Amino acid sequence: GCQRFTAVVGLVEENIFAVAQDVAGRMWLAYGGVGLYVLDEGGTPLDKSDDLWMSFDESDGLIDVEVYSIAPDGAGNIWIATQSGLVKFDGYDTKRYHPDLTDSTTMGELLTYVLHEDRRGRIWIGCQQAVFRYNPEYGSFTRFPYTGLIDFDDGNQLGATTILDNNRGRIYFGVSSQIGWSGSRALFYYDEEKDTMISYDPGDSQD
């Protein structure tokens, strides 16, 4: 059955933007305003008496306590998308990724909305003007602009807020307006062979 977590058992009752489970089975909760909370159930998910709650905020290396997304990767790192930039936590230390306008291989935007690890271990980061791909082999980022692939009214505050692998390996990205406006085209995908993004056509049948 379902369990209800409240402040009595350690849950902070604020906006929860994302939940993710790491390779050790711990649950990571991304909050809007208080940072990260981690729940370690001690291997007994039905017994709350041994639950351990831990918190992470700016004093622990977070850039911002407004956390939008979390992505544990296969190497044991926790990737954290915040209002003020991207952070990687390896269990001991945090690394912040800052934009560098003189280096195209760096993380090029601050405001990050969503994270996703694909089947090849690459991290995808959805931002306002582009999607970025982190290649762990080289420690570098690749930028994929998407504004020409979608159709929203000018002036809308947009963001790539959803990422999904389908069962054939295609990676889809969904865009939404942060001020509630709708668009006629809001979905695109990554073409592995061409190494580019393509606007989704409803008549497109993969393969």
PDB file of C-alpha atoms in Angstrom:
ATOM      1  CA  GLY A   1       0.000   0.000   0.000  1.00  0.00           C
ATOM      2  CA  CYS A   2       0.885   3.668  -0.073  1.00  0.00           C
ATOM      3  CA  GLN A   3       2.685   5.491   2.716  1.00  0.00           C
ATOM      4  CA  ARG A   4       2.147   9.129   3.596  1.00  0.00           C
ATOM      5  CA  PHE A   5       5.217  11.126   4.597  1.00  0.00           C
ATOM      6  CA  THR A   6       4.666  14.257   6.691  1.00  0.00           C
ATOM      7  CA  ALA A   7       6.723  16.673   8.773  1.00  0.00           C
ATOM      8  CA  VAL A   8       6.287  14.284  11.711  1.00  0.00           C
ATOM      9  CA  VAL A   9       8.589  11.729  10.042  1.00  0.00           C
ATOM     10  CA  GLY A  10      11.021  14.273   8.580  1.00  0.00           C
ATOM     11  CA  LEU A  11       9.448  15.533   5.367  1.00  0.00           C
ATOM     12  CA  VAL A  12       9.715  19.266   4.743  1.00  0.00           C
ATOM     13  CA  GLU A  13       6.303  20.475   3.633  1.00  0.00           C
ATOM     14  CA  GLU A  14       7.335  22.731   0.777  1.00  0.00           C
ATOM     15  CA  ASN A  15       7.099  22.504  -3.003  1.00  0.00           C
ATOM     16  CA  ILE A  16       8.680  19.267  -4.259  1.00  0.00           C
ATOM     17  CA  PHE A  17       9.789  19.607  -7.880  1.00  0.00           C
ATOM     18  CA  ALA A  18      11.454  16.221  -8.407  1.00  0.00           C
ATOM     19  CA  VAL A  19      12.179  12.870  -6.769  1.00  0.00           C
ATOM     20  CA  ALA A  20      14.964  10.458  -7.775  1.00  0.00           C
ATOM     21  CA  GLN A  21      16.553   7.280  -6.422  1.00  0.00           C
ATOM     22  CA  ASP A  22      20.330   6.781  -6.446  1.00  0.00           C
ATOM     23  CA  VAL A  23      22.289   3.542  -6.912  1.00  0.00           C
ATOM     24  CA  ALA A  24      22.305   2.978  -3.125  1.00  0.00           C
ATOM     25  CA  GLY A  25      18.510   3.158  -2.944  1.00  0.00           C
ATOM     26  CA  ARG A  26      18.341   6.569  -1.263  1.00  0.00           C
ATOM     27  CA  MET A  27      15.540   8.920  -2.277  1.00  0.00           C
ATOM     28  CA  TRP A  28      16.491  12.480  -3.263  1.00  0.00           C
ATOM     29  CA  LEU A  29      13.850  15.215  -3.107  1.00  0.00           C
ATOM     30  CA  ALA A  30      14.285  18.518  -4.932  1.00  0.00           C
ATOM     31  CA  TYR A  31      12.584  21.432  -3.180  1.00  0.00           C
ATOM     32  CA  GLY A  32      11.634  24.886  -4.347  1.00  0.00           C
ATOM     33  CA  GLY A  33      13.158  27.068  -1.664  1.00  0.00           C
ATOM     34  CA  VAL A  34      14.946  24.793   0.818  1.00  0.00           C
ATOM     35  CA  GLY A  35      17.381  22.808  -1.346  1.00  0.00           C
ATOM     36  CA  LEU A  36      17.676  19.008  -1.229  1.00  0.00           C
ATOM     37  CA  TYR A  37      16.519  16.378   1.215  1.00  0.00           C
ATOM     38  CA  VAL A  38      17.680  12.762   1.158  1.00  0.00           C
ATOM     39  CA  LEU A  39      15.800   9.836   2.674  1.00  0.00           C
ATOM     40  CA  ASP A  40      17.725   6.679   3.596  1.00  0.00           C
ATOM     41  CA  GLU A  41      15.209   4.031   4.618  1.00  0.00           C
ATOM     42  CA  GLY A  42      17.915   1.707   5.948  1.00  0.00           C
ATOM     43  CA  GLY A  43      16.770  -1.159   3.764  1.00  0.00           C
ATOM     44  CA  THR A  44      13.379  -1.327   5.508  1.00  0.00           C
ATOM     45  CA  PRO A  45      10.966   0.839   3.496  1.00  0.00           C
ATOM     46  CA  LEU A  46       7.944  -0.277   5.545  1.00  0.00           C
ATOM     47  CA  ASP A  47       9.552   0.655   8.866  1.00  0.00           C
ATOM     48  CA  LYS A  48       9.836   4.405   9.373  1.00  0.00           C
ATOM     49  CA  SER A  49      11.559   4.103  12.756  1.00  0.00           C
ATOM     50  CA  ASP A  50      15.017   3.752  11.184  1.00  0.00           C
ATOM     51  CA  ASP A  51      14.557   6.356   8.447  1.00  0.00           C
ATOM     52  CA  LEU A  52      17.388   8.864   8.174  1.00  0.00           C
ATOM     53  CA  TRP A  53      16.744  12.304   6.673  1.00  0.00           C
ATOM     54  CA  MET A  54      19.610  14.520   5.484  1.00  0.00           C
ATOM     55  CA  SER A  55      19.466  18.021   4.036  1.00  0.00           C
ATOM     56  CA  PHE A  56      21.686  19.958   1.629  1.00  0.00           C
ATOM     57  CA  ASP A  57      21.612  23.705   1.061  1.00  0.00           C
ATOM     58  CA  GLU A  58      23.974  26.525   0.074  1.00  0.00           C
ATOM     59  CA  SER A  59      26.227  25.841   3.074  1.00  0.00           C
ATOM     60  CA  ASP A  60      26.856  22.364   1.616  1.00  0.00           C
ATOM     61  CA  GLY A  61      27.847  23.644  -1.826  1.00  0.00           C
ATOM     62  CA  LEU A  62      24.526  24.133  -3.606  1.00  0.00           C
ATOM     63  CA  ILE A  63      24.458  27.191  -5.850  1.00  0.00           C
ATOM     64  CA  ASP A  64      20.804  27.844  -5.042  1.00  0.00           C
ATOM     65  CA  VAL A  65      18.116  26.303  -2.812  1.00  0.00           C
ATOM     66  CA  GLU A  66      15.629  26.487  -5.694  1.00  0.00           C
ATOM     67  CA  VAL A  67      16.205  22.967  -7.051  1.00  0.00           C
ATOM     68  CA  TYR A  68      14.238  21.847 -10.109  1.00  0.00           C
ATOM     69  CA  SER A  69      15.600  18.426 -11.021  1.00  0.00           C
ATOM     70  CA  ILE A  70      17.891  15.607  -9.834  1.00  0.00           C
ATOM     71  CA  ALA A  71      19.628  12.889 -11.854  1.00  0.00           C
ATOM     72  CA  PRO A  72      21.705  10.179 -10.189  1.00  0.00           C
ATOM     73  CA  ASP A  73      24.107   8.705 -12.760  1.00  0.00           C
ATOM     74  CA  GLY A  74      25.629   5.261 -13.150  1.00  0.00           C
ATOM     75  CA  ALA A  75      28.937   6.420 -11.661  1.00  0.00           C
ATOM     76  CA  GLY A  76      27.303   7.324  -8.347  1.00  0.00           C
ATOM     77  CA  ASN A  77      27.178  11.094  -8.896  1.00  0.00           C
ATOM     78  CA  ILE A  78      24.109  13.203  -8.197  1.00  0.00           C
ATOM     79  CA  TRP A  79      23.435  15.913 -10.807  1.00  0.00           C
ATOM     80  CA  ILE A  80      21.417  18.846  -9.509  1.00  0.00           C
ATOM     81  CA  ALA A  81      19.615  21.467 -11.621  1.00  0.00           C
ATOM     82  CA  THR A  82      19.028  24.775  -9.837  1.00  0.00           C
ATOM     83  CA  GLN A  83      17.781  28.244 -10.598  1.00  0.00           C
ATOM     84  CA  SER A  84      21.379  29.481 -10.585  1.00  0.00           C
ATOM     85  CA  GLY A  85      23.247  26.688 -12.341  1.00  0.00           C
ATOM     86  CA  LEU A  86      24.284  23.062 -12.529  1.00  0.00           C
ATOM     87  CA  VAL A  87      25.938  21.127  -9.685  1.00  0.00           C
ATOM     88  CA  LYS A  88      27.474  17.640  -9.499  1.00  0.00           C
ATOM     89  CA  PHE A  89      27.776  15.933  -6.115  1.00  0.00           C
ATOM     90  CA  ASP A  90      30.050  12.864  -5.887  1.00  0.00           C
ATOM     91  CA  GLY A  91      29.122  11.936  -2.325  1.00  0.00           C
ATOM     92  CA  TYR A  92      31.894  14.045  -0.816  1.00  0.00           C
ATOM     93  CA  ASP A  93      32.308  17.281  -2.776  1.00  0.00           C
ATOM     94  CA  THR A  94      30.256  19.456  -5.083  1.00  0.00           C
ATOM     95  CA  LYS A  95      31.365  20.830  -8.442  1.00  0.00           C
ATOM     96  CA  ARG A  96      29.678  23.868  -9.944  1.00  0.00           C
ATOM     97  CA  TYR A  97      29.474  24.353 -13.703  1.00  0.00           C
ATOM     98  CA  HIS A  98      29.596  28.007 -14.696  1.00  0.00           C
ATOM     99  CA  PRO A  99      29.008  29.442 -18.179  1.00  0.00           C
ATOM    100  CA  ASP A 100      32.138  30.647 -19.960  1.00  0.00           C
ATOM    101  CA  LEU A 101      31.300  32.694 -23.056  1.00  0.00           C
ATOM    102  CA  THR A 102      34.823  32.174 -24.386  1.00  0.00           C
ATOM    103  CA  ASP A 103      34.569  28.360 -24.286  1.00  0.00           C
ATOM    104  CA  SER A 104      31.820  26.618 -26.246  1.00  0.00           C
ATOM    105  CA  THR A 105      32.436  23.307 -24.439  1.00  0.00           C
ATOM    106  CA  THR A 106      31.262  24.654 -21.072  1.00  0.00           C
ATOM    107  CA  MET A 107      27.775  24.684 -19.580  1.00  0.00           C
ATOM    108  CA  GLY A 108      26.323  27.692 -21.365  1.00  0.00           C
ATOM    109  CA  GLU A 109      23.296  28.688 -19.260  1.00  0.00           C
ATOM    110  CA  LEU A 110      22.571  29.232 -15.581  1.00  0.00           C
ATOM    111  CA  LEU A 111      18.863  28.446 -15.291  1.00  0.00           C
ATOM    112  CA  THR A 112      18.501  24.656 -15.588  1.00  0.00           C
ATOM    113  CA  TYR A 113      15.096  22.951 -15.511  1.00  0.00           C
ATOM    114  CA  VAL A 114      15.486  19.225 -16.062  1.00  0.00           C
ATOM    115  CA  LEU A 115      18.172  16.520 -16.092  1.00  0.00           C
ATOM    116  CA  HIS A 116      18.314  13.085 -17.677  1.00  0.00           C
ATOM    117  CA  GLU A 117      20.939  10.345 -18.004  1.00  0.00           C
ATOM    118  CA  ASP A 118      20.655   8.458 -21.289  1.00  0.00           C
ATOM    119  CA  ARG A 119      21.575   4.852 -22.035  1.00  0.00           C
ATOM    120  CA  ARG A 120      25.138   5.848 -22.898  1.00  0.00           C
ATOM    121  CA  GLY A 121      25.712   7.585 -19.578  1.00  0.00           C
ATOM    122  CA  ARG A 122      25.492  11.094 -21.019  1.00  0.00           C
ATOM    123  CA  ILE A 123      23.712  13.782 -19.009  1.00  0.00           C
ATOM    124  CA  TRP A 124      21.158  15.968 -20.802  1.00  0.00           C
ATOM    125  CA  ILE A 125      20.280  19.366 -19.324  1.00  0.00           C
ATOM    126  CA  GLY A 126      17.166  21.296 -20.354  1.00  0.00           C
ATOM    127  CA  CYS A 127      17.524  25.092 -20.217  1.00  0.00           C
ATOM    128  CA  GLN A 128      15.836  28.259 -21.491  1.00  0.00           C
ATOM    129  CA  GLN A 129      17.387  28.608 -24.937  1.00  0.00           C
ATOM    130  CA  ALA A 130      19.053  25.256 -25.513  1.00  0.00           C
ATOM    131  CA  VAL A 131      19.594  21.697 -24.380  1.00  0.00           C
ATOM    132  CA  PHE A 132      23.095  20.761 -23.252  1.00  0.00           C
ATOM    133  CA  ARG A 133      24.708  17.342 -23.327  1.00  0.00           C
ATOM    134  CA  TYR A 134      27.477  16.444 -20.886  1.00  0.00           C
ATOM    135  CA  ASN A 135      29.924  13.808 -22.120  1.00  0.00           C
ATOM    136  CA  PRO A 136      31.570  12.192 -19.073  1.00  0.00           C
ATOM    137  CA  GLU A 137      34.392  10.748 -21.197  1.00  0.00           C
ATOM    138  CA  TYR A 138      35.685  14.206 -22.080  1.00  0.00           C
ATOM    139  CA  GLY A 139      34.177  16.291 -19.287  1.00  0.00           C
ATOM    140  CA  SER A 140      32.716  18.734 -21.808  1.00  0.00           C
ATOM    141  CA  PHE A 141      29.310  20.052 -22.868  1.00  0.00           C
ATOM    142  CA  THR A 142      27.649  20.298 -26.282  1.00  0.00           C
ATOM    143  CA  ARG A 143      24.969  22.919 -26.921  1.00  0.00           C
ATOM    144  CA  PHE A 144      21.832  22.195 -28.976  1.00  0.00           C
ATOM    145  CA  PRO A 145      19.657  25.314 -29.538  1.00  0.00           C
ATOM    146  CA  TYR A 146      15.971  24.541 -29.944  1.00  0.00           C
ATOM    147  CA  THR A 147      14.214  27.881 -30.431  1.00  0.00           C
ATOM    148  CA  GLY A 148      13.928  27.267 -34.191  1.00  0.00           C
ATOM    149  CA  LEU A 149      12.285  23.886 -33.626  1.00  0.00           C
ATOM    150  CA  ILE A 150       9.284  25.075 -31.606  1.00  0.00           C
ATOM    151  CA  ASP A 151       6.455  27.527 -32.121  1.00  0.00           C
ATOM    152  CA  PHE A 152       5.511  29.799 -29.226  1.00  0.00           C
ATOM    153  CA  ASP A 153       4.477  33.462 -29.175  1.00  0.00           C
ATOM    154  CA  ASP A 154       7.397  35.885 -28.989  1.00  0.00           C
ATOM    155  CA  GLY A 155       8.273  36.983 -25.485  1.00  0.00           C
ATOM    156  CA  ASN A 156       7.292  33.794 -23.731  1.00  0.00           C
ATOM    157  CA  GLN A 157       9.652  32.570 -21.033  1.00  0.00           C
ATOM    158  CA  LEU A 158      10.392  29.097 -22.334  1.00  0.00           C
ATOM    159  CA  GLY A 159      12.213  26.119 -20.908  1.00  0.00           C
ATOM    160  CA  ALA A 160      12.957  22.524 -21.880  1.00  0.00           C
ATOM    161  CA  THR A 161      11.260  20.916 -18.886  1.00  0.00           C
ATOM    162  CA  THR A 162      10.783  17.262 -19.878  1.00  0.00           C
ATOM    163  CA  ILE A 163      13.186  14.634 -21.260  1.00  0.00           C
ATOM    164  CA  LEU A 164      12.354  11.018 -22.096  1.00  0.00           C
ATOM    165  CA  ASP A 165      14.091   8.045 -23.778  1.00  0.00           C
ATOM    166  CA  ASN A 166      11.724   5.871 -25.748  1.00  0.00           C
ATOM    167  CA  ASN A 167      12.219   2.109 -26.046  1.00  0.00           C
ATOM    168  CA  ARG A 168      14.169   2.523 -29.292  1.00  0.00           C
ATOM    169  CA  GLY A 169      16.709   4.954 -27.936  1.00  0.00           C
ATOM    170  CA  ARG A 170      15.311   8.197 -29.313  1.00  0.00           C
ATOM    171  CA  ILE A 171      15.479  11.047 -26.786  1.00  0.00           C
ATOM    172  CA  TYR A 172      12.515  13.428 -26.718  1.00  0.00           C
ATOM    173  CA  PHE A 173      12.431  16.934 -25.236  1.00  0.00           C
ATOM    174  CA  GLY A 174       9.326  18.872 -24.252  1.00  0.00           C
ATOM    175  CA  VAL A 175       9.182  22.663 -23.963  1.00  0.00           C
ATOM    176  CA  SER A 176       6.754  24.678 -21.864  1.00  0.00           C
ATOM    177  CA  SER A 177       6.145  28.351 -21.207  1.00  0.00           C
ATOM    178  CA  GLN A 178       6.984  29.463 -17.695  1.00  0.00           C
ATOM    179  CA  ILE A 179       4.167  32.019 -17.817  1.00  0.00           C
ATOM    180  CA  GLY A 180       1.483  29.591 -18.951  1.00  0.00           C
ATOM    181  CA  TRP A 181       1.207  30.296 -22.683  1.00  0.00           C
ATOM    182  CA  SER A 182       0.658  27.433 -25.116  1.00  0.00           C
ATOM    183  CA  GLY A 183       2.470  26.717 -28.356  1.00  0.00           C
ATOM    184  CA  SER A 184       1.617  24.827 -31.536  1.00  0.00           C
ATOM    185  CA  ARG A 185       4.962  22.985 -31.552  1.00  0.00           C
ATOM    186  CA  ALA A 186       6.628  22.047 -28.281  1.00  0.00           C
ATOM    187  CA  LEU A 187       8.299  18.674 -28.895  1.00  0.00           C
ATOM    188  CA  PHE A 188      11.605  17.767 -30.553  1.00  0.00           C
ATOM    189  CA  TYR A 189      14.054  14.877 -30.438  1.00  0.00           C
ATOM    190  CA  TYR A 190      17.728  14.058 -30.766  1.00  0.00           C
ATOM    191  CA  ASP A 191      18.898  12.314 -33.952  1.00  0.00           C
ATOM    192  CA  GLU A 192      21.901  10.194 -32.974  1.00  0.00           C
ATOM    193  CA  GLU A 193      23.148   9.618 -36.530  1.00  0.00           C
ATOM    194  CA  LYS A 194      23.087  13.304 -37.469  1.00  0.00           C
ATOM    195  CA  ASP A 195      24.003  14.521 -33.963  1.00  0.00           C
ATOM    196  CA  THR A 196      21.305  17.176 -34.124  1.00  0.00           C
ATOM    197  CA  MET A 197      17.841  18.067 -32.829  1.00  0.00           C
ATOM    198  CA  ILE A 198      14.765  17.630 -35.038  1.00  0.00           C
ATOM    199  CA  SER A 199      11.291  19.072 -34.563  1.00  0.00           C
ATOM    200  CA  TYR A 200       8.731  16.336 -33.979  1.00  0.00           C
ATOM    201  CA  ASP A 201       6.210  15.754 -36.755  1.00  0.00           C
ATOM    202  CA  PRO A 202       3.008  13.949 -35.663  1.00  0.00           C
ATOM    203  CA  GLY A 203       3.267  11.897 -38.854  1.00  0.00           C
ATOM    204  CA  ASP A 204       6.757  10.740 -37.961  1.00  0.00           C
ATOM    205  CA  SER A 205       6.876   6.992 -37.313  1.00  0.00           C
ATOM    206  CA  GLN A 206      10.300   6.084 -35.988  1.00  0.00           C
ATOM    207  CA  ASP A 207      12.180   3.692 -38.286  1.00  0.00           C
TER     208      ASP A 207
END
